[in-house]
Structure formats: structure tokens, C-alpha cells
Amino acid sequence: MALQRLLLLIPTTTYRTEDFVEAAQTLDVDLVIASDRPNVMAGEFPDHLLTLPFRDPAAAAREIRGYAARRPLDAVVPVDDATTVVASAIGEALGLRVNPLAAAQATRNKLVMRERLARAGVPSPPFRTVAVAEDPRAAAARVPYPCVLKPLVLSASRGVIRVDDAAQFVAAFARIQGILRAADVAELGEGTDTILVEGFVPGAEVALEGLLEDGVLRTLALFDKPDPLDGPIYVTPSRLPAAVQARVAETTAAAARALGLSDGAVHGELRLRPAADGPEPVVLEIAARSIGGLCGRTLRFGTGMSLEELILRRALGRAVPSFERERAAAAVMMIPIPRGGVLEEVAGLDEARAVPHIEDVTISIPKGQEIVPLPEGSRYLGFIFSRATAPAEAEAALREAHRHLRFAIR
């Protein structure tokens, strides 16, 4: 029987190439990889290494339609935010299992997302927009505090800034204006002329990792985020009461319906706003892809299946042996960049890896490279992974390991 043919859409800036390629190899498929820049090996493997204009989904779909006429595809899977829309365009053109194009587009524009959630009555922060060209002092005088400023079209928390008063608003506005003028952002075009202002939602923060199957949300894992906005730590299983976890899942499912999402991985970020009848989940973000960075490595299903393999199985129409997450608690820290400069050395790795319950410490930025902290930047220094009997142990191990790391930045 002929191998199934899988198209992975992998932006050059993603962390996730290795994990998705490894999952595809496990499934023994004919793997085709498309990126937004030419691969140096493309000449040797012209049918397996493609270059597509990710920022022009219609053009990319036309190119793949021609490719598929001679080499039919069984599935297309986006591995990061930058490829969710083009995946839907390709999937619709070829009749593959994907989210509707309009739904994918809605997840990539924070204003459209807010408007759709509000119309559907899904709990989400109050919001308004301010033109980038507007006088920020005038805008600062008419918004309630605290609030959060963010660009419409960026991801990975780039440009997201909380402010508590008018002076902070003006300063944050100027920082976001600078981000939107950066060459890699300005060329995005639509959406770079507006800043979204959201009311700050108090309460604990959580992240839901799920899989949509014909519009029905299956929760794969719920992560507690013990340091919202400050330290990016994810811990699963959640320590929240079962009833609260059920409300988080219901709200995430409602958000997915409001946006029109129907199939594949979904990642939601929510806050638990205090309310008389218990914590109310409020949707901060929902994305038509799985958890970012290398954080998916925290999740194992059945007898050791990775999150990426589970996603690919769904896209290919193959059975998933088990959706049950392993019993052990798991956690990951995305190592923040402490200050900008050139990364010269990371010391203390052996000591960090020797901390009990630490599974791995991965530095993902090479020495000698310039690093830019959030909110101007969009990357992390690396990732610390832990696995333990209880969530508290896994979280404590991350913090202890991070204390051992020392960064030489010039």
C-alpha cells in the first residue's frame, strides 16, 4: 500500500521542526516540508523540500494545487502561528481536514478575535483600539486602569505590556510603536497600524491544550501558569478543582465555536476572574495550533506517544491508541532573556540538570547571537523540563534549576 503523504508547514523561525519531523518519521509517511525560505538541500530533494509564500496564502495554495496534481497529499499540518492561515488555504483548496480559512484568520488578528468572542458572549476582557498614529496622551486619558496593550498581529507575547497609569500607558505605547516599525513586523502590513487595549483581568492563569475533532473539543492537558506575565512556567496536571477545570474546558470550547474552528490542535490561554459563584474563565487568547516553543515535550500519551504524533494522526485520519496523558506531573519553564546584548556563555548547566526531577535543560539560542528580551523580542533562551510525582515538585524543580543558570551577556 502506498505511503500517506504529509505536508508540514514549518517557518524558519520555529523551535518545533525536530519534534514534528520525528513524529512524522515514527508514523512512516512520505514527508514533504514547506518553509518560507529556500532550504540548502532543496535542489537534491525537490519533491520533499518546498518553498512557499506563507504571507500570501492564496498564492501558496495555487502552488500546492499544482504540486498535488502529480503528488497527491493526504494531510497538511501547520506547526506554528505563522502557518495556520496558509494551512487552511491549502487544505480548503485540496479538500483536506483543516480549519475553515476565515476561522484561522480570526485567530491571527486579536481585534477580530475579540469582536467574535464578544458577539458570541464568550467571557473575555473589555477592549478598544487606538491608532498607532494617535497621540498616546489623549488615549491614555480615556482608558481605565490597569490595562494591557498589545499589537494585533504578533504572537509569543511580543509587544504585550501591562500598564497601571497614564504615564506607563504613554511609555508602553512608544515601545509598541517601535516594535511595529521593525522591518520584520512592518512588512506584515494589515493590522500594524492599530494597538489593542484590553482591560486587565485579575486571577490565576491557565492554558488548555486540546484537539478539535469535527468541532468537538477534547482536552489533552490543562496547565497551571503560576507566574502570569512574569515567569513563563507551565505545570500539568492542574491543581484546580475539577469543577473549575470543567468550566475552563467549556469556555475554551465556546471560544473555538465562536471563531469557527473545527479541526486540529487548539491552544487556549485563560484567566480565572473571581466571581460570586466561583472563578470565571476569561479567554485571553486562542490559537489554532498546539502549545508553542518546545513546551509540547512535557506531554506524553498512552505508552509514550508525543503530542506531535497525536496531532499528525488526527490530520492523517489514523486512530489514536490513547488520549490519556501519563500519570506523572510535568512542567516546563521558558527561560526568560534577562537583558539584551550578545549571548556569550551559559554557565551552570550541569548543576541545573543534576537537580532532582529535572529531565532536561535545553539552550535554544547559540552563543554569539544577539538576544532581545520581551516585549521587543519573541524568543526565549531555552527550556527547562521536569517530571515528578506531584505538580508542586515539578514546579519547584524548575525554579531550583533556573537558580543554577548564569548568563554572560555582552
XYZ file of C-alpha atoms in Angstrom, residues 85-363:
279
model
C -3.737 30.533 7.832
C -1.776 29.171 4.881
C -2.521 25.608 6.065
C -6.243 26.339 5.937
C -5.933 27.887 2.475
C -4.094 24.818 1.195
C -6.418 22.391 2.945
C -9.539 24.036 1.542
C -8.044 24.017 -1.960
C -7.289 20.286 -1.724
C -10.252 19.115 0.350
C -8.131 18.138 3.357
C -9.063 18.157 7.037
C -8.347 21.735 8.229
C -9.978 24.666 9.978
C -12.015 26.992 7.750
C -9.839 29.750 6.347
C -11.908 32.520 7.962
C -11.561 30.855 11.373
C -7.797 30.557 11.065
C -7.616 34.214 10.007
C -9.660 35.224 13.057
C -7.133 33.635 15.408
C -4.327 35.662 13.823
C -5.901 39.075 14.396
C -6.509 39.911 18.043
C -9.166 42.525 17.267
C -11.201 40.156 15.081
C -10.874 37.511 17.791
C -12.123 39.906 20.479
C -15.058 41.025 18.322
C -16.175 37.471 17.568
C -15.877 36.355 21.178
C -17.839 39.393 22.346
C -20.630 38.768 19.816
C -20.904 35.163 20.973
C -20.991 36.136 24.649
C -17.764 34.284 25.482
C -16.185 35.820 28.593
C -13.219 37.931 27.503
C -11.604 41.231 28.504
C -13.215 44.562 27.583
C -11.305 46.114 24.714
C -10.851 49.149 22.494
C -8.399 50.131 19.777
C -6.057 53.065 19.373
C -4.476 54.079 16.076
C -0.690 53.927 16.114
C -0.642 57.470 14.750
C -2.816 58.838 17.574
C -1.467 60.981 20.423
C -0.944 58.413 23.214
C -1.538 61.037 25.917
C -5.070 61.584 24.622
C -5.693 57.830 24.500
C -4.245 57.395 27.993
C -6.773 59.873 29.380
C -9.788 57.828 28.309
C -8.897 54.231 29.236
C -9.499 52.527 32.598
C -6.554 51.055 34.520
C -4.942 48.625 34.819
C -4.979 47.585 31.194
C -2.881 45.638 28.696
C -1.571 46.996 25.396
C -0.754 44.636 22.536
C -0.244 44.639 18.761
C -2.971 42.989 16.696
C -0.845 40.601 14.662
C 2.128 39.382 16.726
C 2.462 36.262 18.883
C 4.679 34.766 21.615
C 3.819 37.722 23.920
C 5.775 40.123 21.717
C 4.652 43.669 22.410
C 2.270 42.707 25.245
C 2.634 45.217 28.107
C 0.557 45.769 31.259
C 0.189 49.382 32.397
C -1.223 50.779 35.641
C -1.470 54.510 34.914
C -1.324 57.118 32.154
C 2.450 57.596 32.342
C 3.021 53.862 31.870
C 0.499 53.873 29.033
C 2.422 56.552 27.115
C 5.732 54.734 27.642
C 4.293 51.361 26.593
C 2.627 52.907 23.552
C 6.002 54.259 22.397
C 7.622 50.845 22.854
C 4.936 49.147 20.778
C 5.235 51.816 18.092
C 8.920 50.918 17.893
C 8.133 47.210 17.609
C 5.637 47.861 14.817
C 8.273 49.843 12.917
C 10.708 46.895 12.959
C 11.304 45.597 9.438
C 10.025 42.072 10.121
C 6.779 43.475 11.553
C 6.150 46.403 9.205
C 6.146 44.077 6.199
C 3.172 42.210 7.687
C 1.040 45.134 6.510
C -2.558 44.824 7.672
C -3.026 45.274 11.402
C 0.250 47.094 12.079
C -1.454 50.499 12.266
C -3.525 49.697 15.354
C -2.870 48.861 19.004
C -5.367 46.851 21.048
C -6.077 47.980 24.607
C -7.666 45.352 26.858
C -8.888 45.580 30.411
C -6.598 43.671 32.754
C -8.254 40.521 34.107
C -7.201 39.591 37.671
C -6.888 35.982 38.786
C -4.887 32.829 38.210
C -3.834 31.986 34.668
C -4.161 28.620 32.918
C -3.509 27.171 29.487
C -5.581 24.466 27.835
C -4.118 22.131 25.244
C -6.805 20.500 23.168
C -7.742 18.760 19.959
C -10.798 19.631 17.896
C -12.495 16.724 16.175
C -15.314 17.833 13.862
C -15.930 20.823 16.099
C -15.857 18.909 19.382
C -13.078 19.860 21.799
C -11.127 17.117 23.518
C -8.985 18.396 26.392
C -5.495 16.881 26.269
C -3.987 18.768 29.210
C -4.653 21.742 31.435
C -1.636 23.723 32.628
C -1.404 25.982 35.644
C 0.682 29.127 34.993
C 1.884 30.113 38.471
C 3.743 33.277 37.368
C 1.405 35.075 34.917
C 3.079 37.851 32.884
C 6.351 37.441 34.805
C 7.772 33.907 34.670
C 6.619 31.601 31.878
C 6.090 28.306 33.718
C 3.530 25.676 32.704
C 2.621 22.834 35.102
C 0.287 19.892 34.460
C -1.925 18.354 35.731
C -3.695 21.429 37.012
C -4.222 21.715 40.757
C -7.581 23.447 40.277
C -10.803 21.785 41.484
C -12.457 19.528 38.918
C -15.461 21.854 38.603
C -13.224 24.806 37.708
C -11.313 22.715 35.186
C -14.610 21.730 33.580
C -15.601 25.421 33.270
C -12.249 26.195 31.623
C -12.855 23.448 29.065
C -16.428 24.636 28.413
C -15.290 28.233 27.895
C -12.466 27.191 25.564
C -14.899 25.097 23.534
C -17.288 28.049 23.303
C -14.436 30.270 22.109
C -13.460 27.766 19.434
C -17.078 27.648 18.212
C -17.310 31.445 18.190
C -14.231 31.646 15.958
C -15.419 28.825 13.704
C -12.556 26.451 14.496
C -13.408 22.842 13.776
C -10.367 20.586 13.484
C -6.866 20.050 14.773
C -4.798 21.377 17.644
C -6.010 24.291 19.726
C -4.210 26.189 22.477
C -6.082 28.486 24.828
C -4.814 30.949 27.431
C -7.351 31.983 30.092
C -7.575 33.901 33.373
C -9.818 32.873 36.263
C -11.665 36.029 37.277
C -13.081 35.968 40.824
C -16.881 35.722 40.813
C -19.636 35.045 43.328
C -20.272 31.524 42.025
C -16.589 30.603 41.723
C -13.750 31.501 39.348
C -14.981 32.573 35.911
C -12.712 31.571 32.993
C -11.962 34.539 30.724
C -10.375 33.923 27.325
C -7.158 35.848 26.748
C -6.061 34.079 23.564
C -6.951 31.047 21.491
C -4.720 29.710 18.738
C -5.281 27.140 16.001
C -2.065 25.284 16.798
C -0.503 23.374 19.659
C 1.487 24.824 22.559
C 4.475 26.874 21.424
C 8.218 26.504 21.705
C 9.381 23.113 22.931
C 6.685 23.000 25.630
C 4.926 20.098 23.914
C 7.690 17.853 25.218
C 6.000 17.920 28.619
C 3.134 15.821 27.248
C 3.114 12.069 26.664
C 0.082 9.959 25.906
C -0.693 6.259 26.197
C 2.565 4.343 26.224
C 4.715 7.330 25.322
C 3.159 8.935 22.226
C 4.184 12.566 21.738
C 1.796 15.471 21.303
C 3.097 15.940 17.746
C 2.367 12.325 16.821
C -1.150 12.654 18.197
C -1.740 15.779 16.079
C -0.399 14.119 12.938
C -2.501 11.013 13.494
C -5.633 13.151 13.638
C -4.699 15.023 10.470
C -3.985 11.781 8.610
C -7.212 10.149 9.782
C -5.381 7.480 11.746
C -6.525 6.027 15.047
C -5.064 7.431 18.259
C -4.351 4.481 20.590
C -4.880 6.549 23.753
C -5.612 10.179 24.572
C -4.806 9.642 28.241
C -1.873 11.696 29.475
C 0.753 9.911 31.546
C 0.181 9.960 35.310
C 3.375 11.811 36.258
C 3.256 15.571 36.732
C 5.261 17.565 34.213
C 6.378 21.170 33.935
C 8.359 23.449 31.666
C 9.948 26.854 32.076
C 10.630 29.030 29.047
C 13.888 30.630 30.183
C 13.457 34.414 30.014
C 16.132 36.635 28.484
C 17.314 38.782 31.430
C 18.662 41.658 29.315
C 19.562 42.476 25.741
C 23.005 42.010 24.211
C 25.120 39.240 22.742
C 24.935 35.858 24.476
C 28.480 34.790 25.309
C 28.039 31.905 27.728
C 25.511 29.933 29.760
C 27.080 28.502 32.914
C 25.603 26.152 35.492
C 24.015 23.745 33.035
C 25.448 20.622 34.696
C 24.251 21.780 38.104
C 20.794 22.609 36.746
C 20.484 19.230 35.043
C 21.514 17.492 38.273
C 18.553 18.916 40.230
C 16.174 16.089 41.205
C 13.194 15.720 38.841
C 14.860 17.753 36.087
C 14.554 15.905 32.792
C 16.489 18.300 30.553
C 17.752 21.852 30.146
C 17.919 22.994 26.531
C 19.515 26.265 25.427
